[in-house]
PDB file of C-alpha atoms in Angstrom:
ATOM      1  CA  MET D1396      30.108 -10.389   4.793  1.00 80.00           C
ATOM      2  CA  ALA D1397      28.128 -11.488   1.754  1.00 84.00           C
ATOM      3  CA  PRO D1398      24.754 -11.183   3.208  1.00 89.00           C
ATOM      4  CA  LEU D1399      25.675  -7.760   4.146  1.00 93.00           C
ATOM      5  CA  ALA D1400      27.062  -6.683   0.870  1.00 94.00           C
ATOM      6  CA  LEU D1401      23.833  -8.282  -0.681  1.00 93.00           C
ATOM      7  CA  LEU D1402      21.440  -6.284   1.570  1.00 94.00           C
ATOM      8  CA  VAL D1403      23.497  -2.963   0.664  1.00 95.00           C
ATOM      9  CA  LEU D1404      23.368  -3.784  -3.145  1.00 95.00           C
ATOM     10  CA  ILE D1405      19.516  -4.497  -3.071  1.00 95.00           C
ATOM     11  CA  GLY D1406      19.075  -1.404  -0.965  1.00 95.00           C
ATOM     12  CA  ALA D1407      21.240   0.722  -3.393  1.00 96.00           C
ATOM     13  CA  ILE D1408      19.358  -0.535  -6.573  1.00 96.00           C
ATOM     14  CA  ASN D1409      15.979  -0.040  -4.904  1.00 96.00           C
ATOM     15  CA  PHE D1410      16.717   3.441  -3.739  1.00 96.00           C
ATOM     16  CA  ALA D1411      17.968   4.252  -7.123  1.00 96.00           C
ATOM     17  CA  ALA D1412      14.919   2.943  -8.815  1.00 95.00           C
ATOM     18  CA  MET D1413      12.201   4.535  -6.426  1.00 94.00           C
ATOM     19  CA  PRO D1414       9.375   6.034  -8.465  1.00 92.00           C
ATOM     20  CA  ALA D1415       8.935   9.989  -8.303  1.00 91.00           C
ATOM     21  CA  ILE D1416       5.322   9.705  -8.998  1.00 90.00           C
ATOM     22  CA  TRP D1417       2.325   7.449  -7.902  1.00 88.00           C
ATOM     23  CA  TYR D1418       1.433   4.593 -10.264  1.00 83.00           C
ATOM     24  CA  ALA D1419      -2.089   4.838 -11.268  1.00 78.00           C
ATOM     25  CA  GLY D1420      -4.066   1.563 -10.932  1.00 80.00           C
ATOM     26  CA  ASP D1421      -4.529  -1.253  -8.391  1.00 84.00           C
ATOM     27  CA  PRO D1422      -2.192   0.311  -5.534  1.00 86.00           C
ATOM     28  CA  THR D1423      -4.663   3.310  -5.546  1.00 86.00           C
ATOM     29  CA  ALA D1424      -7.305   1.246  -4.671  1.00 88.00           C
ATOM     30  CA  TRP D1425      -5.417  -0.657  -1.893  1.00 88.00           C
ATOM     31  CA  ARG D1426      -4.547   2.896  -0.121  1.00 90.00           C
ATOM     32  CA  GLU D1427      -8.172   3.850  -0.501  1.00 90.00           C
ATOM     33  CA  GLU D1428      -9.062   1.135   1.662  1.00 92.00           C
ATOM     34  CA  ALA D1429      -6.324   1.525   4.049  1.00 93.00           C
ATOM     35  CA  ARG D1430      -7.272   5.027   4.364  1.00 92.00           C
ATOM     36  CA  SER D1431     -10.847   3.958   5.239  1.00 93.00           C
ATOM     37  CA  ILE D1432      -9.334   1.538   7.929  1.00 94.00           C
ATOM     38  CA  LEU D1433      -7.638   4.490   9.528  1.00 93.00           C
ATOM     39  CA  ARG D1434     -10.374   6.974   9.031  1.00 91.00           C
ATOM     40  CA  ASP D1435     -13.484   5.073   9.386  1.00 89.00           C
ATOM     41  CA  LYS D1436     -12.379   1.806  11.035  1.00 91.00           C
ATOM     42  CA  GLY D1437     -14.065  -0.079   8.236  1.00 89.00           C
ATOM     43  CA  LEU D1438     -13.311  -1.432   4.820  1.00 90.00           C
ATOM     44  CA  HIS D1439     -15.611   0.521   2.784  1.00 89.00           C
ATOM     45  CA  VAL D1440     -14.335   3.492   0.800  1.00 89.00           C
ATOM     46  CA  ASP D1441     -15.733   6.651  -0.168  1.00 86.00           C
ATOM     47  CA  ALA D1442     -18.420   6.533  -3.056  1.00 85.00           C
ATOM     48  CA  GLU D1443     -16.961   9.465  -4.960  1.00 84.00           C
ATOM     49  CA  ILE D1444     -13.607   8.021  -5.102  1.00 84.00           C
ATOM     50  CA  ALA D1445     -14.935   4.662  -6.063  1.00 84.00           C
ATOM     51  CA  LYS D1446     -17.156   5.979  -8.903  1.00 79.00           C
ATOM     52  CA  GLN D1447     -14.244   7.981 -10.488  1.00 79.00           C
ATOM     53  CA  SER D1448     -11.681   5.213 -10.391  1.00 76.00           C
ATOM     54  CA  GLY D1449     -12.283   3.619 -13.872  1.00 72.00           C
ATOM     55  CA  ASP D1450     -15.137   1.242 -15.080  1.00 74.00           C
ATOM     56  CA  ASP D1451     -17.541  -0.150 -12.479  1.00 73.00           C
ATOM     57  CA  GLY D1452     -15.973  -3.214 -11.060  1.00 75.00           C
ATOM     58  CA  GLN D1453     -12.582  -2.373 -12.253  1.00 84.00           C
ATOM     59  CA  TYR D1454     -11.158  -1.256  -8.855  1.00 88.00           C
ATOM     60  CA  PHE D1455     -14.042  -1.101  -6.425  1.00 89.00           C
ATOM     61  CA  THR D1456     -17.214  -3.212  -6.073  1.00 89.00           C
ATOM     62  CA  PHE D1457     -20.534  -2.108  -4.848  1.00 90.00           C
ATOM     63  CA  ASN D1458     -22.548  -4.001  -2.230  1.00 90.00           C
ATOM     64  CA  PRO D1459     -26.156  -2.975  -2.647  1.00 90.00           C
ATOM     65  CA  GLN D1460     -27.244  -4.280   0.606  1.00 93.00           C
ATOM     66  CA  LYS D1461     -25.174  -2.150   2.690  1.00 89.00           C
ATOM     67  CA  GLY D1462     -24.740   0.479  -0.025  1.00 88.00           C
ATOM     68  CA  TRP D1463     -21.152   0.669   0.041  1.00 92.00           C
ATOM     69  CA  TRP D1464     -18.164   0.451  -2.129  1.00 91.00           C
ATOM     70  CA  TYR D1465     -15.286  -2.246  -1.623  1.00 90.00           C
ATOM     71  CA  CYS D1466     -11.850  -2.607  -2.806  1.00 89.00           C
ATOM     72  CA  LYS D1467     -11.938  -5.749  -4.896  1.00 88.00           C
ATOM     73  CA  TYR D1468      -8.475  -7.016  -4.233  1.00 87.00           C
ATOM     74  CA  GLY D1469      -9.041  -8.496  -0.932  1.00 84.00           C
ATOM     75  CA  LEU D1470      -7.957  -7.283   2.469  1.00 90.00           C
ATOM     76  CA  MET D1471      -4.009  -8.377   2.459  1.00 93.00           C
ATOM     77  CA  ASN D1472      -2.875  -5.461   0.059  1.00 91.00           C
ATOM     78  CA  SER D1473      -4.383  -2.715   2.323  1.00 92.00           C
ATOM     79  CA  VAL D1474      -3.173  -4.244   5.501  1.00 93.00           C
ATOM     80  CA  MET D1475       0.343  -3.977   3.721  1.00 94.00           C
ATOM     81  CA  ALA D1476      -0.404  -0.537   2.956  1.00 92.00           C
ATOM     82  CA  LEU D1477      -1.371   0.491   6.687  1.00 94.00           C
ATOM     83  CA  PRO D1478       2.156   0.930   8.175  1.00 96.00           C
ATOM     84  CA  PRO D1479       3.230   3.899   5.909  1.00 96.00           C
ATOM     85  CA  MET D1480      -0.256   5.224   5.731  1.00 94.00           C
ATOM     86  CA  ALA D1481      -0.244   5.183   9.537  1.00 95.00           C
ATOM     87  CA  LEU D1482       3.098   6.840   9.925  1.00 96.00           C
ATOM     88  CA  ASP D1483       2.178   9.384   7.374  1.00 95.00           C
ATOM     89  CA  SER D1484      -1.195  10.064   9.351  1.00 94.00           C
ATOM     90  CA  LEU D1485       0.633  10.395  12.554  1.00 95.00           C
ATOM     91  CA  LEU D1486       3.414  12.723  10.900  1.00 94.00           C
ATOM     92  CA  LYS D1487       0.495  15.169   9.497  1.00 92.00           C
ATOM     93  CA  GLY D1488      -1.703  14.839  12.213  1.00 92.00           C
ATOM     94  CA  ARG D1489      -4.664  13.544  10.095  1.00 92.00           C
ATOM     95  CA  VAL D1490      -5.177  10.897   7.386  1.00 89.00           C
ATOM     96  CA  PRO D1491      -3.880  12.043   4.143  1.00 87.00           C
ATOM     97  CA  ARG D1492      -6.406  12.933   1.378  1.00 84.00           C
ATOM     98  CA  PRO D1493      -6.547  10.671  -1.770  1.00 82.00           C
ATOM     99  CA  GLY D1494      -3.237  11.589  -3.611  1.00 80.00           C
ATOM    100  CA  LYS D1495      -1.456  13.419  -1.000  1.00 86.00           C
ATOM    101  CA  GLU D1496       0.135  10.565   0.752  1.00 91.00           C
ATOM    102  CA  SER D1497       3.908  10.823   1.236  1.00 93.00           C
ATOM    103  CA  LEU D1498       5.515   8.895  -1.623  1.00 94.00           C
ATOM    104  CA  LEU D1499       8.933   8.857   0.221  1.00 95.00           C
ATOM    105  CA  ILE D1500       7.318   6.902   3.097  1.00 95.00           C
ATOM    106  CA  PHE D1501       5.621   4.415   1.045  1.00 95.00           C
ATOM    107  CA  ASN D1502       8.988   4.207  -1.205  1.00 96.00           C
ATOM    108  CA  LEU D1503      11.112   3.671   2.056  1.00 97.00           C
ATOM    109  CA  TYR D1504       8.527   1.000   3.249  1.00 97.00           C
ATOM    110  CA  ASN D1505       8.632  -0.888   0.308  1.00 95.00           C
ATOM    111  CA  ILE D1506      12.691  -0.890   0.329  1.00 97.00           C
ATOM    112  CA  LEU D1507      12.500  -2.160   3.837  1.00 97.00           C
ATOM    113  CA  LEU D1508      10.143  -4.887   2.676  1.00 96.00           C
ATOM    114  CA  SER D1509      12.497  -5.840   0.019  1.00 96.00           C
ATOM    115  CA  LEU D1510      15.132  -6.157   2.255  1.00 97.00           C
ATOM    116  CA  LEU D1511      13.423  -8.287   4.674  1.00 97.00           C
ATOM    117  CA  THR D1512      12.676 -10.436   1.996  1.00 96.00           C
ATOM    118  CA  CYS D1513      16.233 -10.600   0.520  1.00 95.00           C
ATOM    119  CA  ALA D1514      17.398 -11.610   3.885  1.00 95.00           C
ATOM    120  CA  LEU D1515      14.838 -14.206   4.418  1.00 95.00           C
ATOM    121  CA  LEU D1516      15.349 -15.820   1.059  1.00 95.00           C
ATOM    122  CA  TYR D1517      19.322 -15.544   1.775  1.00 93.00           C
ATOM    123  CA  ARG D1518      18.769 -17.318   5.045  1.00 92.00           C
ATOM    124  CA  ILE D1519      16.490 -20.106   3.576  1.00 94.00           C
ATOM    125  CA  SER D1520      18.690 -20.573   0.646  1.00 91.00           C
ATOM    126  CA  GLY D1521      21.694 -21.281   3.171  1.00 84.00           C
ATOM    127  CA  TRP D1522      19.295 -24.331   4.078  1.00 84.00           C
ATOM    128  CA  TYR D1523      20.077 -26.001   0.944  1.00 82.00           C
TER     129      TYR D1523
END
């Protein structure tokens, strides 16, 4: 009974605290790379988006050998953003434009990840 009550409590708190707008900053870069993976099957992002995202090197880095811009945060953040981005693309029939992703899908995905983490931590703590 306690694990279920804990999951319900964590889910309710996360649901009540869902953001109503996209946060500017690092997650924008992750979503751009995830969009590129879905759309172009590559890691490079659109030059226009990279150039208008703050100072050079703040979110994206330029590879002069290939002439492409890449997210500077590594691949895992973008891989974690792939499932909600893919679901959003499936529902809309195309990869959404920057800033037009479904915030609700991403919020619900983050709640799911939070609940899975909570269940895992509860299970692990039982071993002690």
